[in-house]
Short mmCIF file of C-alpha atoms and ligand atoms in Angstrom, two decimals:
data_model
loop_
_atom_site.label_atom_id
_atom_site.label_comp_id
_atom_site.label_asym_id
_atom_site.label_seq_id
_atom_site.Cartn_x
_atom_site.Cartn_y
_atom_site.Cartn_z
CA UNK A 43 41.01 194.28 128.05
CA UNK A 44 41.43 194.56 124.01
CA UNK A 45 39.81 197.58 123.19
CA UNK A 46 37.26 197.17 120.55
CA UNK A 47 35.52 200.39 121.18
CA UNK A 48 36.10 203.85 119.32
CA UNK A 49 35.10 207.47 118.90
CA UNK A 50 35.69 209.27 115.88
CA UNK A 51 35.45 206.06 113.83
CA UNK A 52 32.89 207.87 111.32
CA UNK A 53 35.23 210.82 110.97
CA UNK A 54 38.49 208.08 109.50
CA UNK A 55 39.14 207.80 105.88
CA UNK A 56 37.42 204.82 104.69
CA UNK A 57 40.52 203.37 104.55
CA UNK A 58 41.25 203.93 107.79
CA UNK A 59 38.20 202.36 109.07
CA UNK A 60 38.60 198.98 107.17
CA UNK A 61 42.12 198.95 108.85
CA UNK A 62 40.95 199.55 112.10
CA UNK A 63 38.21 196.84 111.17
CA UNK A 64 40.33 194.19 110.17
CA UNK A 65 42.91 194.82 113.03
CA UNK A 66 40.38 194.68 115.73
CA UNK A 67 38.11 191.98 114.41
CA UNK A 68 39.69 189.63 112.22
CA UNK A 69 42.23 187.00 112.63
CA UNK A 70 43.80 187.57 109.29
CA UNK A 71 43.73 191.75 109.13
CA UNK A 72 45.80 191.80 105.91
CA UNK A 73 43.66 189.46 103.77
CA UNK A 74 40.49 190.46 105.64
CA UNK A 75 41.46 194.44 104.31
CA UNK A 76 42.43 192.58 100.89
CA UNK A 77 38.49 191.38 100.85
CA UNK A 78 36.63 194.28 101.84
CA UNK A 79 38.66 196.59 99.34
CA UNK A 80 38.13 194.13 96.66
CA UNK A 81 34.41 194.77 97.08
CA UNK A 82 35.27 198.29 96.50
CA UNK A 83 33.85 199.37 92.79
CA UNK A 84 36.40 200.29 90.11
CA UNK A 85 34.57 203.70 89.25
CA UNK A 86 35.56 205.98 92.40
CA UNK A 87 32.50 207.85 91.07
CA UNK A 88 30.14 205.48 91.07
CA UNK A 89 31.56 204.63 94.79
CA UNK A 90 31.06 208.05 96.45
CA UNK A 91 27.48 207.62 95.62
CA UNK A 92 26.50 204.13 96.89
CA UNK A 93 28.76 204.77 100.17
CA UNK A 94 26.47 208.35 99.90
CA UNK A 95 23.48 206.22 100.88
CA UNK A 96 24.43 205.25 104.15
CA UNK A 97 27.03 205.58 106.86
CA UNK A 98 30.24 204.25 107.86
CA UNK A 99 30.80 202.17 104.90
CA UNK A 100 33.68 200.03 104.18
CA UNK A 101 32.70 197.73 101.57
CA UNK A 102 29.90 197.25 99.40
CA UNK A 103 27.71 194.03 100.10
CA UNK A 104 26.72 191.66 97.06
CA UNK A 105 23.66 190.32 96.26
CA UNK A 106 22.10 188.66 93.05
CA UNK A 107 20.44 190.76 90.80
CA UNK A 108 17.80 188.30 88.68
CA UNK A 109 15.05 188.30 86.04
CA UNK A 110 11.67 186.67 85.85
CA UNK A 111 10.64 187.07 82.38
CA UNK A 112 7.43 186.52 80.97
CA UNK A 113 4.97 188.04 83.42
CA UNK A 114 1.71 189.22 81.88
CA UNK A 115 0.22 191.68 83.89
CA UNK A 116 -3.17 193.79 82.63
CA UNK A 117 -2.09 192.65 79.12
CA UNK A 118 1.32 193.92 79.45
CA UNK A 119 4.36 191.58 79.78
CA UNK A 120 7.09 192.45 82.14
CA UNK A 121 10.39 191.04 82.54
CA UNK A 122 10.88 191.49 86.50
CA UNK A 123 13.58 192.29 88.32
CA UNK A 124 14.49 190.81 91.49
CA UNK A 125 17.09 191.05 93.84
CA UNK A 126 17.06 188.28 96.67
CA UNK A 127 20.08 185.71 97.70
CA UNK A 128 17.61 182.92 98.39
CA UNK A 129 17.89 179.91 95.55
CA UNK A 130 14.86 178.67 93.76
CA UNK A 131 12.99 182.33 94.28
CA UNK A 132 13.84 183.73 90.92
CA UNK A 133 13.25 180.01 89.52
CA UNK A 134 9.55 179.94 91.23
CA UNK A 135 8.00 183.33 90.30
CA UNK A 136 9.21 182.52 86.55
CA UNK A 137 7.82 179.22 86.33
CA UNK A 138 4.07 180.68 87.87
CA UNK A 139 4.34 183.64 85.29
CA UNK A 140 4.91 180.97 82.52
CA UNK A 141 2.29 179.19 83.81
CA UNK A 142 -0.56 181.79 84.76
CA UNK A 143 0.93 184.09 81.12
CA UNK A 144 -1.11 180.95 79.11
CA UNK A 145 -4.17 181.03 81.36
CA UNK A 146 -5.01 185.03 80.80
CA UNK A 147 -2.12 186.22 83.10
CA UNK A 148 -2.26 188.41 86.21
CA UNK A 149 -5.23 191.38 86.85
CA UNK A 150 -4.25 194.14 89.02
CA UNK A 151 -6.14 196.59 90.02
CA UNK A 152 -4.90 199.73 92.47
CA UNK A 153 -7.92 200.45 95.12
CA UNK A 154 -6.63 203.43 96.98
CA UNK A 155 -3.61 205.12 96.95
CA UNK A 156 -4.06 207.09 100.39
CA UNK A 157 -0.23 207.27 103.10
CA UNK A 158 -0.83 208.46 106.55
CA UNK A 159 0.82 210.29 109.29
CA UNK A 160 0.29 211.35 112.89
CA UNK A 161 1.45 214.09 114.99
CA UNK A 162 0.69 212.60 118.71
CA UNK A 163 0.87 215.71 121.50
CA UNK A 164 -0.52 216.02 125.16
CA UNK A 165 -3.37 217.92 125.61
CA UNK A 166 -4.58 218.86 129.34
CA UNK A 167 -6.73 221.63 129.17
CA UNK A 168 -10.48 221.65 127.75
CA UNK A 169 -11.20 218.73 124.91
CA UNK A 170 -13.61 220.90 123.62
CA UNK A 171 -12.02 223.91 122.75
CA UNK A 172 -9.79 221.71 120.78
CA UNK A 173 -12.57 220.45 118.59
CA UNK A 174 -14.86 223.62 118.32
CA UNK A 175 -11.04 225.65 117.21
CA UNK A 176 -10.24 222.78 115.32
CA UNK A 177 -11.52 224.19 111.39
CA UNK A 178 -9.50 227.41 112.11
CA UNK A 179 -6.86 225.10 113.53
CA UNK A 180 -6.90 223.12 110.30
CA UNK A 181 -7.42 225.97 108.17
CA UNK A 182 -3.66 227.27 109.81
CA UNK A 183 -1.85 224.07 109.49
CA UNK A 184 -2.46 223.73 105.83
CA UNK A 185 -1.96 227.81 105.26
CA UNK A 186 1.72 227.18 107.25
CA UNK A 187 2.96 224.26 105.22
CA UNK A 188 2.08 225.50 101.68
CA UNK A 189 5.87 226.61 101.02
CA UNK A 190 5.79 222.56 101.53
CA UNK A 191 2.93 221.43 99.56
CA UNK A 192 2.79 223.84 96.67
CA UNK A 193 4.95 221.25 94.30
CA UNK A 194 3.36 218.26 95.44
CA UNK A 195 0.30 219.93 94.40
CA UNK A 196 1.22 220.88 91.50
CA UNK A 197 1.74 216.84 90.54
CA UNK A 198 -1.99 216.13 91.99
CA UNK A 199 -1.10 215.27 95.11
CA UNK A 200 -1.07 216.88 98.64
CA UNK A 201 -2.60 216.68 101.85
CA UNK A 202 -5.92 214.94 101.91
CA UNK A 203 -7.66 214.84 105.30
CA UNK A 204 -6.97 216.05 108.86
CA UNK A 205 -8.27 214.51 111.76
CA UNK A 206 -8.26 215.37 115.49
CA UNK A 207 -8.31 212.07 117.22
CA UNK A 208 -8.99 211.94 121.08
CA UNK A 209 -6.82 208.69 122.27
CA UNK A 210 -6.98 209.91 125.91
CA UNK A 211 -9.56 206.67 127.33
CA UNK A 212 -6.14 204.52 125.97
CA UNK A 213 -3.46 206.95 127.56
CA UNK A 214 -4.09 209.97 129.84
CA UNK A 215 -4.24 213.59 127.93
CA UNK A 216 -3.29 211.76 124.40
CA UNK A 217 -4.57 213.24 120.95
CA UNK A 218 -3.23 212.75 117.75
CA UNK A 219 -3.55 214.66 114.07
CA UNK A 220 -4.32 212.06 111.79
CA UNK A 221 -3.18 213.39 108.34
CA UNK A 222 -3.68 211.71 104.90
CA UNK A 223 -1.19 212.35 101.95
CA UNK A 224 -1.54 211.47 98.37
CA UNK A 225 2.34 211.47 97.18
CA UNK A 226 1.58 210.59 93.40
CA UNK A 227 4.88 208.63 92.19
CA UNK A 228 7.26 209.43 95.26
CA UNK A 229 6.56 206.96 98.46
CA UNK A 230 6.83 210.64 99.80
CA UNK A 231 8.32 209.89 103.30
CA UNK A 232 10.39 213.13 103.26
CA UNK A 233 7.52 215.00 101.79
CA UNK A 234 5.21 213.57 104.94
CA UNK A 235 7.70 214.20 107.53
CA UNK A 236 8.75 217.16 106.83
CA UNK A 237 4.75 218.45 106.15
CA UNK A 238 4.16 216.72 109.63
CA UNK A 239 7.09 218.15 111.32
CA UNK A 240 5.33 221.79 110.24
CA UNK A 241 1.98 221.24 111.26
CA UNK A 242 3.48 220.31 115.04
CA UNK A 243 4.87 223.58 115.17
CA UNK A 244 1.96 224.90 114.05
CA UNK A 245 -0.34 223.35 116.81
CA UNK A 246 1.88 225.12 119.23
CA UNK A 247 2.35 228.70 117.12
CA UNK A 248 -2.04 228.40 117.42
CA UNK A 249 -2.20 227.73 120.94
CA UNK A 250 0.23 230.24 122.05
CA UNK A 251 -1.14 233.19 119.39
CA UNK A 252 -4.81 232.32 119.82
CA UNK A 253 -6.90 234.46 122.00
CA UNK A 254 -9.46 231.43 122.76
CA UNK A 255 -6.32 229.77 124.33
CA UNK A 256 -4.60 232.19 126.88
CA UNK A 257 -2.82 230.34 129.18
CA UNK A 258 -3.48 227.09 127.50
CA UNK A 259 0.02 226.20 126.07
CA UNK A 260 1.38 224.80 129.22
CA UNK A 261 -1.48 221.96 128.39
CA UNK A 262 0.18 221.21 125.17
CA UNK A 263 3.21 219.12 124.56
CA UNK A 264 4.10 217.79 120.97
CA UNK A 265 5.53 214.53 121.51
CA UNK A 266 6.11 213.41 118.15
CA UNK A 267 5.62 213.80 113.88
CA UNK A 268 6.02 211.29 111.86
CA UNK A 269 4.30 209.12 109.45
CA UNK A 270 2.70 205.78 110.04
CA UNK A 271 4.03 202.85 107.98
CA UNK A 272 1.20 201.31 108.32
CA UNK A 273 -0.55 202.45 105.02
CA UNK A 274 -4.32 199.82 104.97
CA UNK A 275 -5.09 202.65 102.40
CA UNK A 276 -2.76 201.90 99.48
CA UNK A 277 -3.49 199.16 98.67
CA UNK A 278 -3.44 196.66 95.54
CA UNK A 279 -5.33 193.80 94.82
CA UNK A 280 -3.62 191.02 92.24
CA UNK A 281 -5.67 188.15 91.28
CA UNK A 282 -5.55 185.01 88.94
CA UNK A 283 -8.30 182.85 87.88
CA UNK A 284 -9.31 180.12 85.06
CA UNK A 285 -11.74 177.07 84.65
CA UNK A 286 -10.57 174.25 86.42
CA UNK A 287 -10.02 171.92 83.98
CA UNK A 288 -7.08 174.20 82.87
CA UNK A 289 -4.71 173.21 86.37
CA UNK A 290 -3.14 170.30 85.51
CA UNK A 291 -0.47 169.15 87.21
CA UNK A 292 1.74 167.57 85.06
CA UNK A 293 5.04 165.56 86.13
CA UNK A 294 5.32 161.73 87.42
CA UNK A 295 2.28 161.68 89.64
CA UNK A 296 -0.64 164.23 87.95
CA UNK A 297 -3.13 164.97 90.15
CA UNK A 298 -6.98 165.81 88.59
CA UNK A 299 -7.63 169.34 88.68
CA UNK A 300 -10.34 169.41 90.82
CA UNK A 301 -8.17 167.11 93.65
CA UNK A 302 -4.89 169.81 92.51
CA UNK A 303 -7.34 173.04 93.37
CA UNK A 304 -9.24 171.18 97.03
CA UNK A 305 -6.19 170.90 98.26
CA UNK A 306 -4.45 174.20 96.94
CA UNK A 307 -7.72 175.90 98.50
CA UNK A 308 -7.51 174.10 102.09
CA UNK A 309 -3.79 174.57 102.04
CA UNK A 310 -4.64 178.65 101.77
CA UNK A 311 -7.65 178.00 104.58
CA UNK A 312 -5.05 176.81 107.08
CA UNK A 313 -2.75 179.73 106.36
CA UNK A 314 -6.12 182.11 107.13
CA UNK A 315 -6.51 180.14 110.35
CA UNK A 316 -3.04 178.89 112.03
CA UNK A 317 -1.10 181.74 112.29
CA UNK A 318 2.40 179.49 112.48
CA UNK A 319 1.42 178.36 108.68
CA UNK A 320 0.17 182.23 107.69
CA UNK A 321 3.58 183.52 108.78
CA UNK A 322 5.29 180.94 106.70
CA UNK A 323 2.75 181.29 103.85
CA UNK A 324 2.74 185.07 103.69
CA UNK A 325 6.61 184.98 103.87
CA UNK A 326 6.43 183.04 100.65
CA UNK A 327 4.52 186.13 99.11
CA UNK A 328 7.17 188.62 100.56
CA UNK A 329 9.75 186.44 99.02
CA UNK A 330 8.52 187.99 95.61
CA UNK A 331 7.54 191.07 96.95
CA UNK A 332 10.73 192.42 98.61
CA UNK A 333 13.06 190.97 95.48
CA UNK A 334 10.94 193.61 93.27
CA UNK A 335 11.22 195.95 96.21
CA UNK A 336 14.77 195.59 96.69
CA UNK A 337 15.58 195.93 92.71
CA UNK A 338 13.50 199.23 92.41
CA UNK A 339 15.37 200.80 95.44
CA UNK A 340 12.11 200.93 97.26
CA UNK A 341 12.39 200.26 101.30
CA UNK A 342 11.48 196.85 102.17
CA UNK A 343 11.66 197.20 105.89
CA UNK A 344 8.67 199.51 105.18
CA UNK A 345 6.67 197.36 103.13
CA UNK A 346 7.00 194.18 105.57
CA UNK A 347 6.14 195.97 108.26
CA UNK A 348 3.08 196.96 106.84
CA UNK A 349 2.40 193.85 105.35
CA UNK A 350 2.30 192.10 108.06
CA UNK A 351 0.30 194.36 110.37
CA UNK A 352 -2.22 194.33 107.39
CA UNK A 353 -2.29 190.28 107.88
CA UNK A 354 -3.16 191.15 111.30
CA UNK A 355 -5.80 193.83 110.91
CA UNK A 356 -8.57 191.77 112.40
CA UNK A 357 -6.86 190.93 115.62
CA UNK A 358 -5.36 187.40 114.15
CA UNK A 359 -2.52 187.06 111.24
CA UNK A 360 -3.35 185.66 108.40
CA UNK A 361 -2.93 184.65 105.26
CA UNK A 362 -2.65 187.72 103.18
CA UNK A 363 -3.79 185.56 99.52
CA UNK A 364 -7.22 184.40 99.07
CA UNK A 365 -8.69 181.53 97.15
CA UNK A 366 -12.12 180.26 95.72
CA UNK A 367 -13.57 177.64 93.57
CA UNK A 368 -17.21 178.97 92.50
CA UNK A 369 -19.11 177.64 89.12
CA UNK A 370 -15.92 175.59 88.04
CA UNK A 371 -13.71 178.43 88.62
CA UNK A 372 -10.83 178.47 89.93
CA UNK A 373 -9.64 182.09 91.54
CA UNK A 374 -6.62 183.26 93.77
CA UNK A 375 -6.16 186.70 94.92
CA UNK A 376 -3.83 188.72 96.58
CA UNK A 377 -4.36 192.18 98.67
CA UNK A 378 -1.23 193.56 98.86
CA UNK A 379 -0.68 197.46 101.22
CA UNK A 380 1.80 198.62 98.96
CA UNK A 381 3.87 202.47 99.55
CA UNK A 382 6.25 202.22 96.83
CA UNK A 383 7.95 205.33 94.84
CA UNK A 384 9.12 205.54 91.25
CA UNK A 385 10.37 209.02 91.67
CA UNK A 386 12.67 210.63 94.13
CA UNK A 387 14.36 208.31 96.93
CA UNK A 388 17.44 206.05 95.45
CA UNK A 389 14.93 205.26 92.96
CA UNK A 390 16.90 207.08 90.10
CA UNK A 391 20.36 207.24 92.39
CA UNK A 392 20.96 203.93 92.14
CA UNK A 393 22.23 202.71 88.91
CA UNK A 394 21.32 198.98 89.19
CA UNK A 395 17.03 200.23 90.57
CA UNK A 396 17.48 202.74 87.84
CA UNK A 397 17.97 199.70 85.68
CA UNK A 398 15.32 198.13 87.12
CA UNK A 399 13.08 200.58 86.43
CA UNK A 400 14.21 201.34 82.83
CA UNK A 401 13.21 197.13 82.26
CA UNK A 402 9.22 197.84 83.66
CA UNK A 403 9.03 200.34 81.64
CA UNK A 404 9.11 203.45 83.71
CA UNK A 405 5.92 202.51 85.36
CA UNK A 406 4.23 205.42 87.48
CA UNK A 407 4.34 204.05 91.40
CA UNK A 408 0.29 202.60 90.74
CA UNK A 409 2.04 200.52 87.89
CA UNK A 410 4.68 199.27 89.96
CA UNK A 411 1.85 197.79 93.00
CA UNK A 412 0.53 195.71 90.24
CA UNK A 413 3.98 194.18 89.02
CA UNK A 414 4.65 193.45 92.42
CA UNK A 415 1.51 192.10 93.54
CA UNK A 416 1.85 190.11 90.91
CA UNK A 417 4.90 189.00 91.67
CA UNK A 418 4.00 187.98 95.48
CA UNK A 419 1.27 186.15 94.22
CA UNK A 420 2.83 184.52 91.72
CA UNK A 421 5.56 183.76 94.60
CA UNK A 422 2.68 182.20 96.46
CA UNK A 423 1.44 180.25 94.02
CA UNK A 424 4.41 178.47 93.21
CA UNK A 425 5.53 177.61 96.56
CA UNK A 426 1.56 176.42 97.56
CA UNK A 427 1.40 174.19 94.44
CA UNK A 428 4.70 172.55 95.40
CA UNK A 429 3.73 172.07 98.57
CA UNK A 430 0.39 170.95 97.73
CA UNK A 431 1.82 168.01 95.13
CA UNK A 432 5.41 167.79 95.27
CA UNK A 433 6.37 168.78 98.20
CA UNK A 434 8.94 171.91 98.43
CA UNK A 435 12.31 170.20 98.98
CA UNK A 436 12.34 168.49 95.45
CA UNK A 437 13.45 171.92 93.60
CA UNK A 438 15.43 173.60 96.49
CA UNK A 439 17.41 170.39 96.64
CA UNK A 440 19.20 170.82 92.77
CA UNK A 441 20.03 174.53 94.48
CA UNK A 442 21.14 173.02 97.64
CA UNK A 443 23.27 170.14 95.98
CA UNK A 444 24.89 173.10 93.86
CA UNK A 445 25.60 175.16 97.10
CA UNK A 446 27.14 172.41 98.93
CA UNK A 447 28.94 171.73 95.62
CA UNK A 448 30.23 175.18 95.62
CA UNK A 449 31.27 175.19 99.24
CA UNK A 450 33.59 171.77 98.24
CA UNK A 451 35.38 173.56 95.77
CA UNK A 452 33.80 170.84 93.25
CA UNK A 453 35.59 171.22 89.74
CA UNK A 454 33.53 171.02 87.00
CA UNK A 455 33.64 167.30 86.13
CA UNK A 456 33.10 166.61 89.92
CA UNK A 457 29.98 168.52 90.02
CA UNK A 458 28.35 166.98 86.72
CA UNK A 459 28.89 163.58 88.86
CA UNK A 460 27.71 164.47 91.63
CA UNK A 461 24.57 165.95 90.13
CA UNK A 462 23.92 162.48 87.63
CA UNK A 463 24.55 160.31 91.14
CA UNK A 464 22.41 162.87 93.36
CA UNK A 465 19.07 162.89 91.09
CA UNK A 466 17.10 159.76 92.72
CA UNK A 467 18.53 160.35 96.35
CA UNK A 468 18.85 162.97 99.31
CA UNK A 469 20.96 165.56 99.34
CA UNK A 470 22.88 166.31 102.58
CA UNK A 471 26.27 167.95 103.02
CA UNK A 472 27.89 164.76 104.51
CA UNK A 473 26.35 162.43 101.55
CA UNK A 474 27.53 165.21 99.13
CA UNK A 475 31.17 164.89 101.28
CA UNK A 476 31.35 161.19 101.03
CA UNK A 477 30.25 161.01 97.46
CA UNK A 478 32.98 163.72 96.80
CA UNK A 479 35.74 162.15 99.00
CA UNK A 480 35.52 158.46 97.62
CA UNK A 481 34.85 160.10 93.62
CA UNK A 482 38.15 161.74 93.93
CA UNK A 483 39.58 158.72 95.60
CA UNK A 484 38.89 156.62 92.76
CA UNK A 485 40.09 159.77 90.54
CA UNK A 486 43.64 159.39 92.06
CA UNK A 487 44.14 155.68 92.42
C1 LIG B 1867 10.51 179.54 101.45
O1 LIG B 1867 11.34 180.66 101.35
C2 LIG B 1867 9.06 179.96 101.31
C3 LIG B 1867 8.03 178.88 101.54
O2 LIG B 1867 8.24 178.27 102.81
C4 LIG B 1867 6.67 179.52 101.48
C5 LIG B 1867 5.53 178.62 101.88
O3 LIG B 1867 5.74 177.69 102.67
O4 LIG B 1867 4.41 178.91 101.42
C6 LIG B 1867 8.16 177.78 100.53
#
């Protein structure tokens, strides 16, 4: 058998694990290597830090880095980075911040700004010790991790509540410490963990040293510290609203206003009650968010998770955008759980976030929910007003025609053709093919 399997592959030179790469994996090793080192950036510096950020790299991974200008957020206008490889993303969120920037812009307002974390343990011996010890208890687990907490006070943020949570009618002997954080500009994850990490060693340093508990710390087991992603605390709410008679539709077929908004406002109903359409709906909002995410070096996989467990907080998923039409108004709102950092993390290691950053403005983390609520909603609208009048193919299509174009190796001449011929009919890669094939036909007869 080939042997694709190794062990010491982190400890090769990074050019010894592209060769082993190519030579194992790819059919043409020496262009393959050619590829992935062209990837490589010029400034070796620059280099050792991005590979710094993860593990086992050989190449660095592209992705567009875009701007949609002219979003007017609580009277301030933002030109917004994003970072996404989908086409007509970018094109969509700048075309609803044109739009809404005219109609009083976006309102965001922060509602809490609380992160959470759990240490989960086993407890078997008396429940009730555990709660009548628990204010010295608590009193010790914040006196252990001050060598943690000092700074983070010193910014105005720290460790909010503890809780002692008895989970044992869910699974035998389990209890959890529910902590909440306030982590000012940082998302704080290291700050949490590590503060969590400390007060588990702390439950056990109390039970061991504590007279009340002699013999008791057989009955405890720490299973695990760590904070909960899950954040329905932090969250942001980003809204839009104007009279009615302001949402025209424009283009070849104008809907009124008042038909444009009934059927905007149904087509957000469904998304609160099919959970197929809410997935697809709120994905359209994450399409925003994560591109703003991604660009200020934030973690994504955090923020979706979260995002979508907050869609499901009632027991059903759901739309996470809301929409009303009262007294001629028309208003659509977004409530976004958002644990983003502007300080520490790669926010400031990474050149291209660091950008990013420099472009908002240097917003503080409370600033930064707001530009990217905006942005989801923004997202949202866009894609629910195409889909509500248009339909959503019409303007992914011109992308699409240009990708397929791309993948053709279409010259430039070719291309302007192909986009005169393709603007009254459907765009598929084998009508693209055949146009291309017979145009260049023609060209050499
Ligand atoms: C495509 O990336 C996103 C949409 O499907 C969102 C939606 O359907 O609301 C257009």
């Amino acid at each position: 058998m080939e042997k694709k399997s190794i062990s010491g592959f982190s400890k090769l030179s990074k050019g010894e694990k592209v060769r082993w790469v190519v030579e194992h994996f790819f059919q043409d090793p020496e262009q393959a290597a050619q590829e992935l080192v062209s990837f490589w950036h010029k400034d070796d510096e620059l280099q050792r830090i991005v590979d710094g950020f993860s593990e086992n790299t050989i190449s660095n991974y592209y992705l567009p880095f875009g701007i949609a200008p002219n979003f007017l957020v609580n009277g301030k206008i933002y030109a917004v980075p994003m970072v996404i490889e989908e086409s007509s993303v970018v094109a969509a969120a700048s075309s609803a911040a044109k739009y809404w920037m005219s109609r009083g812009g976006f309102k965001a307002e922060v509602i809490s700004t609380k992160k959470l974390g759990q240490v989960h343990f086993s407890w078997k011996g008396d429940v009730q010790k555990l709660y009548s010890y628990f204010g010295e208890l608590e009193a010790r687990l914040r006196q252990d991790a001050i060598h943690l907490t000092q700074n983070m006070e010193l910014r105005g943020g720290g460790v909010l509540d503890i809780e002692l949570l008895d989970m044992s009618q869910l699974e035998p002997d389990y209890y959890q410490l529910k902590v909440s954080f306030e982590t000012c500009d940082s998302m704080g994850a290291n700050f949490i963990n590590s503060v969590l990490e400390e007060f588990g060693s702390t439950l056990q340093i109390f039970v061991q040293e504590h007279p009340a508990f002699e013999g008791d710390e057989r009955h405890l087991e720490v299973i695990m510290a760590i904070l909960s992603n899950y954040t329905p605390e932090c969250i942001v709410r980003a809204s839009v609203e104007c009279p009615i008679e302001e949402l025209a539709t424009g283009g070849k077929d104008p809907m009124s206003p008042q038909e444009f908004v009934e059927k905007f406002a149904k087509a957000v109903r469904i998304a609160h009650i099919d959970p197929h359409r809410a997935t697809t709906h709120n994905k359209g909002i994450f399409n925003g968010v994560d591109a703003v995410v991604l660009a200020t070096a934030n973690d994504f996989r955090a923020i979706e998770a979260c995002g979508h467990t907050y869609a499901a907080r009632d027991g059903q998923y759901r739309s996470l955008s809301h929409c009303s039409i009262e007294n001629g108004i028309f208003r659509f709102w977004l409530d976004l759980p958002l644990a983003l950092g502007t300080v520490g993390g790669l926010t400031r290691l990474h050149p291209i976030a660091r950008r990013s950053l420099e472009l908002l403005g240097n917003p503080s983390a409370a600033e930064l929910m707001g530009i990217i609520a905006a942005t989801g909603l923004a997202q949202n609208f866009a894609a629910v007003r195409s889909l509500v009048t248009t339909g959503i193919q019409k303007g992914h299509m011109k992308m699409h025609l240009m990708n397929i174009l791309n993948h053709l190796e279409a010259n430039g001449e070719e291309a302007r053709e192909a986009i005169e011929h393709f603007k009254d009919k459907v765009v598929s890669y084998t009508a693209v093919r055949e146009f291309l094939d017979s145009f260049r036909e023609c060209k050499n007869a």
